[in-house]
Amino acid sequence: MIRRTEFYEVAVKAGFYGLERGGIFGKKDNVRKYWEDVFIKTSVRPALESLLARAEKLRIIDLGAGSGEGLGLLTHIPPARVVKAAHSFVLNHDRIEVYEGVDLSPAMVAQGAANYRSKPHARFLEADLSEGFPRPEEPPFHVYFSSYGALSHLTVGELEQLSQQIFAHAANGSIMVYDLYGRWSAEWPLYWDRSADEQLPYNMAYLFPPHKQDSATADWFDVTFWTGAELVQAIQRASLAAGTQVNVLTLKDRSLLVGRHMDTCFFKPTRFAVRNQVNHLFERDYRGETAGLQLDLSYLADGRSSGREAQRRIRSYHGSWCAVTGTLDALMQGDNARVKQWIESSPEALAEDLKMLAWLYRNADRFPVVDFWASVMGPQVACVLRNHELNLPEGLGCGHGLFCVVEIRK
C-alpha cells in the first residue's frame, strides 16, 4: 500500500496544483481565444468549405508554423449553421492528407513534432522563408496558411518572392492565407507615416506584466507593417510574375482596439487596459468593468497626412464601441430614456445588438447562474464588440492584424 500522501506529491510535481492562470494574461489569453482565433476561423471558413466540397482530403502547409497552432485553428472551425452532423468542426483530421509546419526555429519544429506525434499526417521542418518557398518538390497544396504576423518577418521583396513561388506551385483553386501587422493600427501611430519598404522595430513585451515592460530590456526585432492597398499591390505583382490570376476572397482588419500593444506604451503615449478588460468580460469568474473599456483616442489626431481613411475607420468603430458601453452604463443606472436614445440613434445592426443586451440585462433573473454579469452579460458584451469588428468593410491596415485570403486561379 502506498503512503497516503504519495499520490498528491506526484500530482503536485506534475503541476496539477499550481495557481489557475485562466485567460486574463499571457499568450493565449481570452481575447486570443475568443476574439482573434474566432476571427481567423470564421474568415477562412468559406474558402475551406469550398475546398472540402471539391477534395476528399486537403494538403496544408503552414508558413511560420511555430509549434503547430495553425493546425489547431484549422481543425477547430465550427460550422456556420447549427446542424445535426457527424462532426463538430468543418475540417477534421481524417480529411487532412498532409499538414506541413515550416518554421525557422529548431525548438519550435521540435515542439510541433512533439505536440502532434499522434497525428501521422502532421510533420514539421526547419526552413527560412526569406530564402523562398521551401517545398517546391512537393505536389501542390490546397492551403498555404500563415497566422499571427508570421509573414511580417519578411521584407516586401521576400514576401513577393515567396508569394510568386507559391502561386506558381499551387493548383487551380488553392488558397493562400496572409496574416500581417497593420501599419495604421491605433497601437503604433508613430509608424503611420513610414513605408512598407522599411522594416521597423517591434517587441512582444506585452506578454509580461506592466511592471516588467521595459524598453531597455525588451527583446526587439524588425518586422514589416502593411496597409491593405500595399498588400493587394504586392499580391498582384507576384501573381503577374508567376503567370497566374488571383482572387482576393477576404481582406480584413483584426483587433482594432484590443491589439496587444493597446495596453502598453512602447509605440504611443498612453497605456490603456482595454485588452485586459475584454479578457475579464470573456472570463466567467470575473466581472469586467465598463470603465476600463473607455478609450481616449485623441492622441491619433495630430494632423498627419497619411492614414486618414484608417483614422475614420477606427473612429467609426470606436463610435459603435461607445454605443455599447454607453448603453451598459445607462442600463446600470436604470436610465431607460438614455437606453432608448442609444438604440434609436444607432445603425440597424448595432441597434439590434443593443436591444439584445438590454433584454439580457432586464431579464437577469431568468438565468440560473450564480453571477449573471460574469456568466452571461460580460461574454455577450465582448461578443458584440468582436462581431462588429468582423463585419467592418474591406481591411485598410488599421488593426493589429491585416488578414487576407487569396484564391489562385490557373
Coordinates of N, CA and C in Angstrom, one line a residue, residues 7-106:
F7 N 0.3 9.9 -3.8 CA -0.4 10.4 -5.0 C -0.3 11.9 -5.1
Y8 N -0.6 12.6 -4.0 CA -0.7 14.0 -4.1 C 0.7 14.6 -4.4
E9 N 1.8 14.0 -3.8 CA 3.1 14.5 -4.1 C 3.4 14.4 -5.6
V10 N 3.0 13.3 -6.2 CA 3.3 13.1 -7.6 C 2.4 14.2 -8.4
A11 N 1.2 14.4 -8.0 CA 0.3 15.3 -8.7 C 0.9 16.8 -8.6
V12 N 1.4 17.1 -7.4 CA 2.0 18.4 -7.3 C 3.2 18.6 -8.2
K13 N 4.1 17.6 -8.3 CA 5.2 17.7 -9.1 C 4.8 17.8 -10.6
A14 N 3.7 17.2 -11.0 CA 3.2 17.3 -12.3 C 2.6 18.6 -12.7
G15 N 2.4 19.4 -11.7 CA 1.9 20.8 -11.9 C 0.4 20.9 -11.8
F16 N -0.3 19.9 -11.3 CA -1.8 19.9 -11.3 C -2.3 20.8 -10.2
Y17 N -1.4 21.2 -9.2 CA -1.9 22.0 -8.1 C -1.3 23.4 -8.1
G18 N -0.8 23.9 -9.2 CA -0.4 25.3 -9.4 C -1.6 26.2 -9.4
L19 N -1.3 27.5 -9.4 CA -2.4 28.5 -9.5 C -3.0 28.5 -10.9
E20 N -4.3 28.6 -10.9 CA -5.0 28.7 -12.2 C -4.7 30.0 -12.9
R21 N -4.2 30.0 -14.1 CA -3.9 31.2 -14.8 C -5.1 31.8 -15.5
G22 N -6.1 31.0 -15.9 CA -7.2 31.5 -16.6 C -6.8 32.1 -17.9
G23 N -7.7 33.0 -18.4 CA -7.4 33.7 -19.7 C -7.2 35.2 -19.6
I24 N -6.8 35.7 -18.4 CA -6.7 37.1 -18.2 C -5.3 37.6 -18.8
F25 N -4.3 36.8 -18.6 CA -2.9 37.2 -19.1 C -2.4 36.1 -20.0
G26 N -1.3 36.5 -20.6 CA -0.4 35.5 -21.3 C -0.7 35.5 -22.8
K27 N 0.1 34.6 -23.5 CA 0.0 34.5 -24.9 C -1.4 34.0 -25.4
K28 N -2.0 33.1 -24.7 CA -3.3 32.5 -25.1 C -4.3 33.0 -24.1
D29 N -4.5 34.4 -24.1 CA -5.5 35.0 -23.2 C -6.8 34.8 -23.9
N30 N -7.9 35.4 -23.2 CA -9.2 35.2 -23.7 C -9.5 35.9 -25.0
V31 N -8.9 37.1 -25.2 CA -9.0 37.8 -26.5 C -8.4 37.0 -27.6
R32 N -7.3 36.4 -27.3 CA -6.7 35.5 -28.4 C -7.7 34.4 -28.7
K33 N -8.2 33.7 -27.7 CA -9.0 32.5 -27.9 C -10.4 32.8 -28.5
Y34 N -11.1 33.8 -27.9 CA -12.5 34.1 -28.2 C -12.7 35.3 -29.1
W35 N -11.7 36.0 -29.5 CA -11.8 37.1 -30.4 C -10.9 36.8 -31.7
E36 N -9.6 36.8 -31.5 CA -8.7 36.7 -32.6 C -8.7 35.3 -33.3
D37 N -8.8 34.3 -32.5 CA -8.9 32.9 -33.1 C -10.2 32.8 -33.8
V38 N -11.3 33.3 -33.2 CA -12.6 33.2 -33.9 C -12.6 34.0 -35.2
F39 N -11.9 35.2 -35.2 CA -11.8 36.0 -36.4 C -11.2 35.2 -37.5
I40 N -10.0 34.5 -37.2 CA -9.3 33.7 -38.2 C -10.2 32.6 -38.7
K41 N -10.8 31.9 -37.8 CA -11.6 30.7 -38.1 C -12.8 31.1 -39.0
T42 N -13.5 32.1 -38.7 CA -14.7 32.5 -39.5 C -14.3 33.1 -40.8
S43 N -13.1 33.8 -40.8 CA -12.7 34.4 -42.1 C -12.2 33.4 -43.1
V44 N -11.6 32.3 -42.6 CA -11.1 31.3 -43.6 C -12.1 30.2 -43.9
R45 N -13.2 30.2 -43.1 CA -14.2 29.1 -43.2 C -14.8 28.9 -44.6
P46 N -15.3 30.0 -45.2 CA -15.9 29.8 -46.6 C -15.0 29.2 -47.6
A47 N -13.7 29.6 -47.6 CA -12.8 29.1 -48.6 C -12.5 27.6 -48.3
L48 N -12.4 27.3 -47.0 CA -12.1 25.9 -46.6 C -13.3 25.0 -46.9
E49 N -14.5 25.5 -46.7 CA -15.7 24.7 -47.1 C -15.7 24.4 -48.6
S50 N -15.4 25.4 -49.4 CA -15.3 25.3 -50.8 C -14.3 24.2 -51.2
L51 N -13.1 24.3 -50.6 CA -12.1 23.3 -50.9 C -12.6 21.9 -50.6
L52 N -13.2 21.7 -49.4 CA -13.6 20.4 -49.0 C -14.8 19.8 -49.8
A53 N -15.5 20.7 -50.5 CA -16.6 20.3 -51.4 C -16.0 19.7 -52.7
R54 N -14.7 20.0 -53.0 CA -14.1 19.5 -54.2 C -13.0 18.4 -54.0
A55 N -12.5 18.4 -52.8 CA -11.4 17.4 -52.5 C -11.7 16.5 -51.3
E56 N -11.4 15.3 -51.4 CA -11.7 14.3 -50.3 C -10.8 14.6 -49.1
K57 N -9.5 14.9 -49.4 CA -8.6 15.3 -48.3 C -7.7 16.5 -48.8
L58 N -7.3 17.3 -47.8 CA -6.6 18.5 -48.1 C -5.1 18.4 -47.7
R59 N -4.3 19.0 -48.6 CA -2.9 19.2 -48.3 C -2.7 20.6 -47.8
I60 N -2.0 20.7 -46.6 CA -1.9 22.0 -46.0 C -0.4 22.3 -45.6
I61 N 0.1 23.5 -45.9 CA 1.4 23.9 -45.5 C 1.2 25.2 -44.7
D62 N 1.8 25.2 -43.5 CA 1.7 26.3 -42.5 C 3.1 27.0 -42.5
L63 N 3.1 28.3 -43.0 CA 4.3 29.0 -43.2 C 4.6 29.9 -41.9
G64 N 5.7 29.6 -41.2 CA 5.9 30.2 -39.9 C 5.0 29.6 -38.9
A65 N 5.0 28.2 -38.8 CA 4.0 27.5 -38.1 C 4.2 27.5 -36.6
G66 N 5.4 27.9 -36.1 CA 5.7 27.8 -34.7 C 5.6 26.3 -34.3
S67 N 4.8 26.0 -33.2 CA 4.7 24.7 -32.7 C 3.4 24.0 -33.3
G68 N 2.8 24.6 -34.3 CA 1.7 23.9 -35.0 C 0.3 24.5 -34.6
E69 N 0.3 25.7 -34.1 CA -1.0 26.3 -33.6 C -2.0 26.4 -34.8
G70 N -1.4 26.6 -36.0 CA -2.3 26.7 -37.2 C -3.1 25.5 -37.4
L71 N -2.5 24.3 -37.1 CA -3.3 23.0 -37.3 C -4.4 23.0 -36.3
G72 N -4.2 23.5 -35.1 CA -5.3 23.6 -34.1 C -6.4 24.5 -34.5
L73 N -6.0 25.6 -35.1 CA -7.0 26.6 -35.6 C -7.9 26.0 -36.7
L74 N -7.2 25.4 -37.7 CA -7.9 24.9 -38.9 C -8.8 23.7 -38.6
T75 N -8.5 22.9 -37.5 CA -9.3 21.7 -37.2 C -10.3 22.0 -36.1
H76 N -10.5 23.3 -35.8 CA -11.5 23.6 -34.7 C -12.3 24.8 -35.2
I77 N -12.7 24.8 -36.5 CA -13.6 25.8 -37.1 C -15.0 25.3 -37.0
P78 N -15.9 25.9 -36.3 CA -17.3 25.4 -36.1 C -18.0 25.7 -37.4
P79 N -19.0 24.9 -37.7 CA -19.9 25.1 -38.9 C -20.6 26.4 -38.8
A80 N -20.9 27.0 -40.0 CA -21.6 28.3 -40.0 C -23.0 28.2 -39.4
R81 N -23.7 27.1 -39.6 CA -25.0 26.9 -39.1 C -25.1 25.7 -38.1
V82 N -25.9 25.8 -37.2 CA -26.1 24.7 -36.2 C -26.9 23.6 -36.9
V83 N -26.2 22.5 -37.1 CA -26.9 21.4 -37.8 C -26.5 20.1 -37.1
K84 N -27.3 19.1 -37.3 CA -27.0 17.8 -36.8 C -26.0 17.1 -37.7
A85 N -24.8 17.0 -37.3 CA -23.8 16.4 -38.1 C -22.9 15.5 -37.4
A86 N -22.2 14.6 -38.1 CA -21.3 13.6 -37.5 C -20.1 14.3 -36.9
H87 N -19.7 15.5 -37.3 CA -18.5 16.1 -36.8 C -18.9 17.5 -36.3
S88 N -18.1 18.0 -35.3 CA -18.4 19.3 -34.7 C -17.7 20.4 -35.5
F89 N -16.7 20.1 -36.3 CA -15.9 21.1 -37.0 C -15.9 20.9 -38.5
V90 N -15.6 22.0 -39.2 CA -15.6 22.0 -40.7 C -14.6 21.0 -41.2
L91 N -13.4 21.1 -40.6 CA -12.2 20.3 -41.1 C -11.8 19.4 -39.9
N92 N -11.8 18.1 -40.1 CA -11.3 17.1 -39.1 C -10.0 16.5 -39.6
H93 N -9.3 15.9 -38.7 CA -8.0 15.3 -39.1 C -8.1 14.2 -40.1
D94 N -9.3 13.5 -40.2 CA -9.4 12.5 -41.2 C -9.6 13.0 -42.6
R95 N -9.8 14.4 -42.7 CA -9.9 15.0 -44.0 C -8.6 15.7 -44.4
I96 N -7.5 15.4 -43.7 CA -6.2 16.0 -44.0 C -5.3 15.0 -44.5
E97 N -4.8 15.1 -45.7 CA -3.8 14.2 -46.3 C -2.4 14.5 -45.7
V98 N -2.1 15.7 -45.6 CA -0.8 16.1 -45.0 C -0.9 17.5 -44.5
Y99 N -0.3 17.7 -43.3 CA 0.0 19.1 -42.8 C 1.5 19.2 -42.6
E100 N 2.1 20.2 -43.2 CA 3.5 20.5 -43.0 C 3.6 21.8 -42.3
G101 N 4.3 21.8 -41.2 CA 4.5 23.0 -40.4 C 6.0 23.5 -40.6
V102 N 6.2 24.6 -41.2 CA 7.5 25.1 -41.5 C 7.9 26.3 -40.6
D103 N 9.0 26.2 -40.0 CA 9.5 27.3 -39.1 C 11.0 27.4 -39.1
L104 N 11.5 28.6 -38.8 CA 12.9 28.9 -38.8 C 13.5 28.4 -37.5
S105 N 12.7 28.2 -36.4 CA 13.3 27.9 -35.1 C 13.3 26.4 -34.9
P106 N 14.5 25.8 -34.7 CA 14.6 24.3 -34.4 C 13.8 23.9 -33.2

